[in-house]
Short mmCIF file of C-alpha atoms in Angstrom, two decimals:
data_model
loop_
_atom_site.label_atom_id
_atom_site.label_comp_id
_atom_site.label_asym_id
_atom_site.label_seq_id
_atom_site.Cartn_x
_atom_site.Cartn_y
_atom_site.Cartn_z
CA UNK A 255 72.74 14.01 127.78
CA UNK A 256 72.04 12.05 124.62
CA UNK A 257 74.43 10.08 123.15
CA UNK A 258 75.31 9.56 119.41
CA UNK A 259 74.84 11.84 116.38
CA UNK A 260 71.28 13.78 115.82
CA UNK A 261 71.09 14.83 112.04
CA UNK A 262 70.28 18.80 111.15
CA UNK A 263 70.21 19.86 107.68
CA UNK A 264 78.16 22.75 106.47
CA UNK A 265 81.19 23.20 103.77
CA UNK A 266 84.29 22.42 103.28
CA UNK A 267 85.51 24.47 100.41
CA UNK A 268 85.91 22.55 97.21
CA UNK A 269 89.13 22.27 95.47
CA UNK A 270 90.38 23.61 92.61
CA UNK A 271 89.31 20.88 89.80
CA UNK A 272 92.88 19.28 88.91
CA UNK A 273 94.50 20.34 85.99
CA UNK A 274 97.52 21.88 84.09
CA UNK A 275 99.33 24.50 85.72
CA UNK A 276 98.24 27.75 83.68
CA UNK A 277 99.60 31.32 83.78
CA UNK A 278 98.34 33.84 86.61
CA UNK A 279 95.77 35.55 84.03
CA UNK A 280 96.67 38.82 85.18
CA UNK A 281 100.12 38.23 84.14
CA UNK A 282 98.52 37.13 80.78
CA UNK A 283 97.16 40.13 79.44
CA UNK A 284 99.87 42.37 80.09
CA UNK A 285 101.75 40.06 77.40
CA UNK A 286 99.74 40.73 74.62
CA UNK A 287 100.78 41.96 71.64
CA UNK A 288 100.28 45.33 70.72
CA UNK A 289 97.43 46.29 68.03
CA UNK A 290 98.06 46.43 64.37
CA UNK A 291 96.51 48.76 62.26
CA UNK A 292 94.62 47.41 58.68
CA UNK A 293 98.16 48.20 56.91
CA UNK A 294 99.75 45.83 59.59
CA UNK A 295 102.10 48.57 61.33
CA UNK A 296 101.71 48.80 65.17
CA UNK A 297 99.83 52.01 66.26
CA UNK A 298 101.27 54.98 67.25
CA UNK A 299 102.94 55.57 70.52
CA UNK A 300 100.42 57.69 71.31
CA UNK A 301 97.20 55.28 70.66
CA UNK A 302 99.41 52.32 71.71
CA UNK A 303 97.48 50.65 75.03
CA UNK A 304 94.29 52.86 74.89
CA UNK A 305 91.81 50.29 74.30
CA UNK A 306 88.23 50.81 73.72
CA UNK A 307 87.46 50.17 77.25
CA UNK A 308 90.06 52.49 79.16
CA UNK A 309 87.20 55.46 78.71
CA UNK A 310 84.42 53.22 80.07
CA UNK A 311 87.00 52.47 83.48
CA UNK A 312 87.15 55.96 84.05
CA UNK A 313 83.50 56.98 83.49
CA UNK A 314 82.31 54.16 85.52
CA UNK A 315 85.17 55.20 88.19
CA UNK A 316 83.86 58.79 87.89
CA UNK A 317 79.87 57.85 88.97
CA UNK A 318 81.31 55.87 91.78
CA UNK A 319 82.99 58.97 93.26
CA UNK A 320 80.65 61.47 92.44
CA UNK A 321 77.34 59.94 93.21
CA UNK A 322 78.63 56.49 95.20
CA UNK A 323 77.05 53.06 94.28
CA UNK A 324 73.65 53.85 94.83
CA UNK A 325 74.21 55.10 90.81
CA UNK A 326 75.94 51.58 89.85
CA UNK A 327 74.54 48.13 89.09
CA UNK A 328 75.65 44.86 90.97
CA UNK A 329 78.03 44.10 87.63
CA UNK A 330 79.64 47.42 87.50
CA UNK A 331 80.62 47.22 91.30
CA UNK A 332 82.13 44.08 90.60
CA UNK A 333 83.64 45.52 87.23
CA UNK A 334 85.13 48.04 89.31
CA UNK A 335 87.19 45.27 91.50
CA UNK A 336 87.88 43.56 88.70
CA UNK A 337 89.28 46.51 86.85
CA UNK A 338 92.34 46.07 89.47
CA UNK A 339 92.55 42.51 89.50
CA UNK A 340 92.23 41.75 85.48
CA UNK A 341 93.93 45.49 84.61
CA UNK A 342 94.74 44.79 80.84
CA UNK A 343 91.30 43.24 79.48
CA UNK A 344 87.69 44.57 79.27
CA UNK A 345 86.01 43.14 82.71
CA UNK A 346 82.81 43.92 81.74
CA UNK A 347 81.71 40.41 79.99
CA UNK A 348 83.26 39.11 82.94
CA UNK A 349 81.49 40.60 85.61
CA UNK A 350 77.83 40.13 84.09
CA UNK A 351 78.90 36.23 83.81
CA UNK A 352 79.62 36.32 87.35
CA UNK A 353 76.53 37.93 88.29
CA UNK A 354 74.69 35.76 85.84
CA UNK A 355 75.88 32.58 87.17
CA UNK A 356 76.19 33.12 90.64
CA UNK A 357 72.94 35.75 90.97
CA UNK A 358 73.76 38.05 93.15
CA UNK A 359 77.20 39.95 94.07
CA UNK A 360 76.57 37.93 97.42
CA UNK A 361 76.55 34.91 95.48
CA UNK A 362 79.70 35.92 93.62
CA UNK A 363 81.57 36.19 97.25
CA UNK A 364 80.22 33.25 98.11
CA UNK A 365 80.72 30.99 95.48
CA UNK A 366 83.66 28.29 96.10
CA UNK A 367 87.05 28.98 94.24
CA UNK A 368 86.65 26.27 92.11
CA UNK A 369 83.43 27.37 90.69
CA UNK A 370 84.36 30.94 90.46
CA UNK A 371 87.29 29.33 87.71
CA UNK A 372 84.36 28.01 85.31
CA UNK A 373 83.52 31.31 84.40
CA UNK A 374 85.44 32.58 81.42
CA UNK A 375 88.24 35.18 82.19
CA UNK A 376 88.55 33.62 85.93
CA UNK A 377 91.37 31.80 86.95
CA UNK A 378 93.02 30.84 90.36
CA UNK A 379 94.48 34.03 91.17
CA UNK A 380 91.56 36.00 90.77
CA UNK A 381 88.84 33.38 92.54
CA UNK A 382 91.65 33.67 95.37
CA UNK A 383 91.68 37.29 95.39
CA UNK A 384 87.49 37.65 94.77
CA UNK A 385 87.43 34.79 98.36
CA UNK A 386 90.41 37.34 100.16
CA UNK A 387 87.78 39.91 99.70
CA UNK A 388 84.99 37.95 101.08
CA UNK A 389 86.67 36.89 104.18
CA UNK A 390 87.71 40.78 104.81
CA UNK A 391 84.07 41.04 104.82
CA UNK A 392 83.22 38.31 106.54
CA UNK A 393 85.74 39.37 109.51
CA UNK A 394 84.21 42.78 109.31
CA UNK A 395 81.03 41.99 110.05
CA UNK A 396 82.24 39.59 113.13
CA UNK A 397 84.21 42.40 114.57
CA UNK A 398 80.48 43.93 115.11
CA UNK A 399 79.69 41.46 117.20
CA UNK A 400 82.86 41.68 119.69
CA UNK A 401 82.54 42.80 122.93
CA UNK A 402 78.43 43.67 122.57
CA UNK A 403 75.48 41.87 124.04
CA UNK A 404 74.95 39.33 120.95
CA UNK A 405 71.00 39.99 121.81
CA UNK A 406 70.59 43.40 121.38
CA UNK A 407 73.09 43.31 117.52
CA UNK A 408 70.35 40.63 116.83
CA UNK A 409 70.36 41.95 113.05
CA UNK A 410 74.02 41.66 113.14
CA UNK A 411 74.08 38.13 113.97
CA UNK A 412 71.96 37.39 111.04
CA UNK A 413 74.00 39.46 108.79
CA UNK A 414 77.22 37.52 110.03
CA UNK A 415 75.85 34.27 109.49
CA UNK A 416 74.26 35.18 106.28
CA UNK A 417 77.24 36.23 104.64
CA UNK A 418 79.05 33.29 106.49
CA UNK A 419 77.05 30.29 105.26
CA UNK A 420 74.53 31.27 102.95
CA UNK A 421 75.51 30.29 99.99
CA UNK A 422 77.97 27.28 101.49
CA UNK A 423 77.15 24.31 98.92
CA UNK A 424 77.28 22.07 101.76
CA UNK A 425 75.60 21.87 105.16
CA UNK A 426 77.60 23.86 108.32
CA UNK A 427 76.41 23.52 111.95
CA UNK A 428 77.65 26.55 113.88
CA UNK A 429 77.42 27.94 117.29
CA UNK A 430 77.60 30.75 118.80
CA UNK A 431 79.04 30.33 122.29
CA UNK A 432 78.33 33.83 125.36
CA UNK A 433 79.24 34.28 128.13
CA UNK A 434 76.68 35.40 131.37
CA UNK A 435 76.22 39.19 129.66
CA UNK A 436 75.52 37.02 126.64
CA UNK A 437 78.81 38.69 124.88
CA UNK A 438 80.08 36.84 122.05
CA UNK A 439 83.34 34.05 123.48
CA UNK A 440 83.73 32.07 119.92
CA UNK A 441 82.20 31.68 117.30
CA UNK A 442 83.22 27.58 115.98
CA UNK A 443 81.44 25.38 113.35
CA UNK A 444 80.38 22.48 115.13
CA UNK A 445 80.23 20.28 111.76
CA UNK A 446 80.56 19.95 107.93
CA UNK A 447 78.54 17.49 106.24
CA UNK A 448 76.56 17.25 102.83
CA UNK A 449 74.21 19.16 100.91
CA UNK A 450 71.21 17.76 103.12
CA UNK A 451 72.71 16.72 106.32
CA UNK A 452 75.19 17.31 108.98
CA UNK A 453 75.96 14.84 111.96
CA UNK A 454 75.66 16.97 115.20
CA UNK A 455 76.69 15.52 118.28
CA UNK A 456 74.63 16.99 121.64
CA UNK A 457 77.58 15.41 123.93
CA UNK A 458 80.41 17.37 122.61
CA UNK A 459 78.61 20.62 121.67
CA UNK A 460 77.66 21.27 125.65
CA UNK A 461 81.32 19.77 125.94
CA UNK A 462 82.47 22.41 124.43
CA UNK A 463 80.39 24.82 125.94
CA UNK A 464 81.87 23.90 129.29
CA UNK A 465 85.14 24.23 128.11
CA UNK A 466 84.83 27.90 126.97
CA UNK A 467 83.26 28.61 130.09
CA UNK A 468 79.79 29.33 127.65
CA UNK A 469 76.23 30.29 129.69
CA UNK A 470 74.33 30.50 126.65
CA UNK A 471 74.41 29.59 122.58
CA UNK A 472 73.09 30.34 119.41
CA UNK A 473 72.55 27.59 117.01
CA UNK A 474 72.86 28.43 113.32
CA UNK A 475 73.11 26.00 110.57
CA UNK A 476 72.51 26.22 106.48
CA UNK A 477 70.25 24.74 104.07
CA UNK A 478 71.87 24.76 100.74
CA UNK A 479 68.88 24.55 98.90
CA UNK A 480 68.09 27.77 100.03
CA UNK A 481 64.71 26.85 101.91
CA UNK A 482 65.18 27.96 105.40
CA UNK A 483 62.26 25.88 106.53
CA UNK A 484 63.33 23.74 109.15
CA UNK A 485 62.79 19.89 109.03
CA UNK A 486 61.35 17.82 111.81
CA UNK A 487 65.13 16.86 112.52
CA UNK A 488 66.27 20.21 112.77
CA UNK A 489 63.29 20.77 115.63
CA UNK A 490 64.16 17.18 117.35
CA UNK A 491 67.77 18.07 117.40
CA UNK A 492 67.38 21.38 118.89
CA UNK A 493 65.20 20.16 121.57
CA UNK A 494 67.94 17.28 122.48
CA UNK A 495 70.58 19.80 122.63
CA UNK A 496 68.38 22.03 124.67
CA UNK A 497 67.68 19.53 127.37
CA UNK A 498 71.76 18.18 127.58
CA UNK A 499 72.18 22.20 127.87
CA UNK A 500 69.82 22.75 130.88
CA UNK A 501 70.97 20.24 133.13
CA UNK A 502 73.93 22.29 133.34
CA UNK A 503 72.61 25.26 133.66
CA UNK A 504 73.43 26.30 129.74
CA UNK A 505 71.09 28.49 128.16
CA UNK A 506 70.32 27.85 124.30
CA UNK A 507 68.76 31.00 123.26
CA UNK A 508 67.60 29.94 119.27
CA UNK A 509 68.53 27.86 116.63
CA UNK A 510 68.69 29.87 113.31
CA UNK A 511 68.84 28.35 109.90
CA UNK A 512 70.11 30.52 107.08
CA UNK A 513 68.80 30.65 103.54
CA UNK A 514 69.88 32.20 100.36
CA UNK A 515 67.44 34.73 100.57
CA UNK A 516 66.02 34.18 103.97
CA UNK A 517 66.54 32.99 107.24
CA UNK A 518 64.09 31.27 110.01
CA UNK A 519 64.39 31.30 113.78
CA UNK A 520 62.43 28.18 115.38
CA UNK A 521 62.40 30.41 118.21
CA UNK A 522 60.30 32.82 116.43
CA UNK A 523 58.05 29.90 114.90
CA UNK A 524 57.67 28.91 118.85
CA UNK A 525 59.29 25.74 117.85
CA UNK A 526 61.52 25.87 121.19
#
């Protein structure tokens, strides 16, 4: 087995940038003061909270139900979250900034707390709330893959581990560990490293192998820059791994590196 760290092109979430405590910004809204007229009174009890964008919530709330999201943009999906997250303020500018900056409602989901705060109208609560919904989905999709041959839900894997890592800043090395029906035993990420490499150590991923009892694995790992081409280290790592794998009679089915918009199996380039 070989001995010593082999580099592959993971991420530990970033923190929130330091700074002074602020106000949950939901909270902030509903304490706004209510809306003068031109003669400075306060509007009538009966116009008092309807702001211009109250009709707009319900007629975009009214296409999702009657003709589903097929009939909404990427932006007014997310406008529609944020409409219960951020309830007292127009969510619209928001959403397209998201979108914007981020690119896709993937990349929204994706994005690290901290980053998800630079946009205007985001603060803590809600970049917590935006990543709770993320990992809902993220578990959702790795239920799929319980107690089914990992093989045969091959476009399931790849939606798991696209959602999972793709748009990690940093490099994560993960592995998929089966058993002999090649059903899914665990699902652990081997390593975190930079935005260009991540130390993998052969040894202690067949160590752990044995130790969950594992027949067979799936390498996945991310390349932040969103090229899923794999480098000549990805390719000499896999094939070190592979060999430290067969003398114990573990299987290591493909190594899969995930893209933002793509993904590459060196198995299916007959790289392995």
């Amino acid at each position: 087995m070989a001995k010593g760290p082999v580099s592959t092109s993971s991420d530990d979430e970033l923190p929130f940038p330091t700074q002074e405590p602020m106000a949950d910004e939901r909270s902030f809204f509903g304490k706004q003061k209510p809306s003068m007229s031109k003669a400075g009174s306060a509007l009538p009890a009966s116009l008092a909270g309807q702001e211009h964008y109250h009709g707009h919530r319900e007629r975009l709330r009214d296409r999702f139900r009657e003709l589903g999201d097929t009939a909404l943009a990427d932006y007014e999906i997310l406008e529609l979250l944020l409409f219960r997250l951020i309830p007292r303020r127009d969510t619209k500018p928001i959403a397209k900034a998201l979108i914007e900056r981020f690119g896709s409602l993937s990349g929204v989901f994706g994005a690290p707390p901290a980053l998800l705060t630079e946009v205007k109208g985001v603060g803590e609560a809600v970049a917590l709330d935006l990543k709770l919904i993320s990992t809902v989905a993220h578990r959702t999709l790795k239920s799929e893959l319980r107690s089914k041959q990992v093989l045969s839900s091959w476009s399931s894997v790849i939606q798991y581990c696209h959602a999972a890592m793709a748009h990690e800043t940093r490099e994560q090395f993960r592995i998929l560990f089966l058993d002999k029906r090649n059903v899914l035993i665990a699902d652990e990420v081997q390593g975190r490293g930079t935005v260009d490499h991540t130390p993998v150590y052969p040894r202690e991923v067949v160590k752990r192998a044995l130790e969950l009892s594992a027949t067979a694995m799936i390498l996945v790992h991310n390349h932040p820059s969103g090229d899923p081409t794999p480098s000549r280290a990805d390719i000499d790592m896999t094939k070190v791994i592979i060999d430290a794998a067969k003398a114990l009679d573990i299987t290591v089915h493909d190594h899969v590196i995930i893209g933002k918009d793509g993904h590459v199996s060196l198995k299916g380039l007959k790289l392995i």
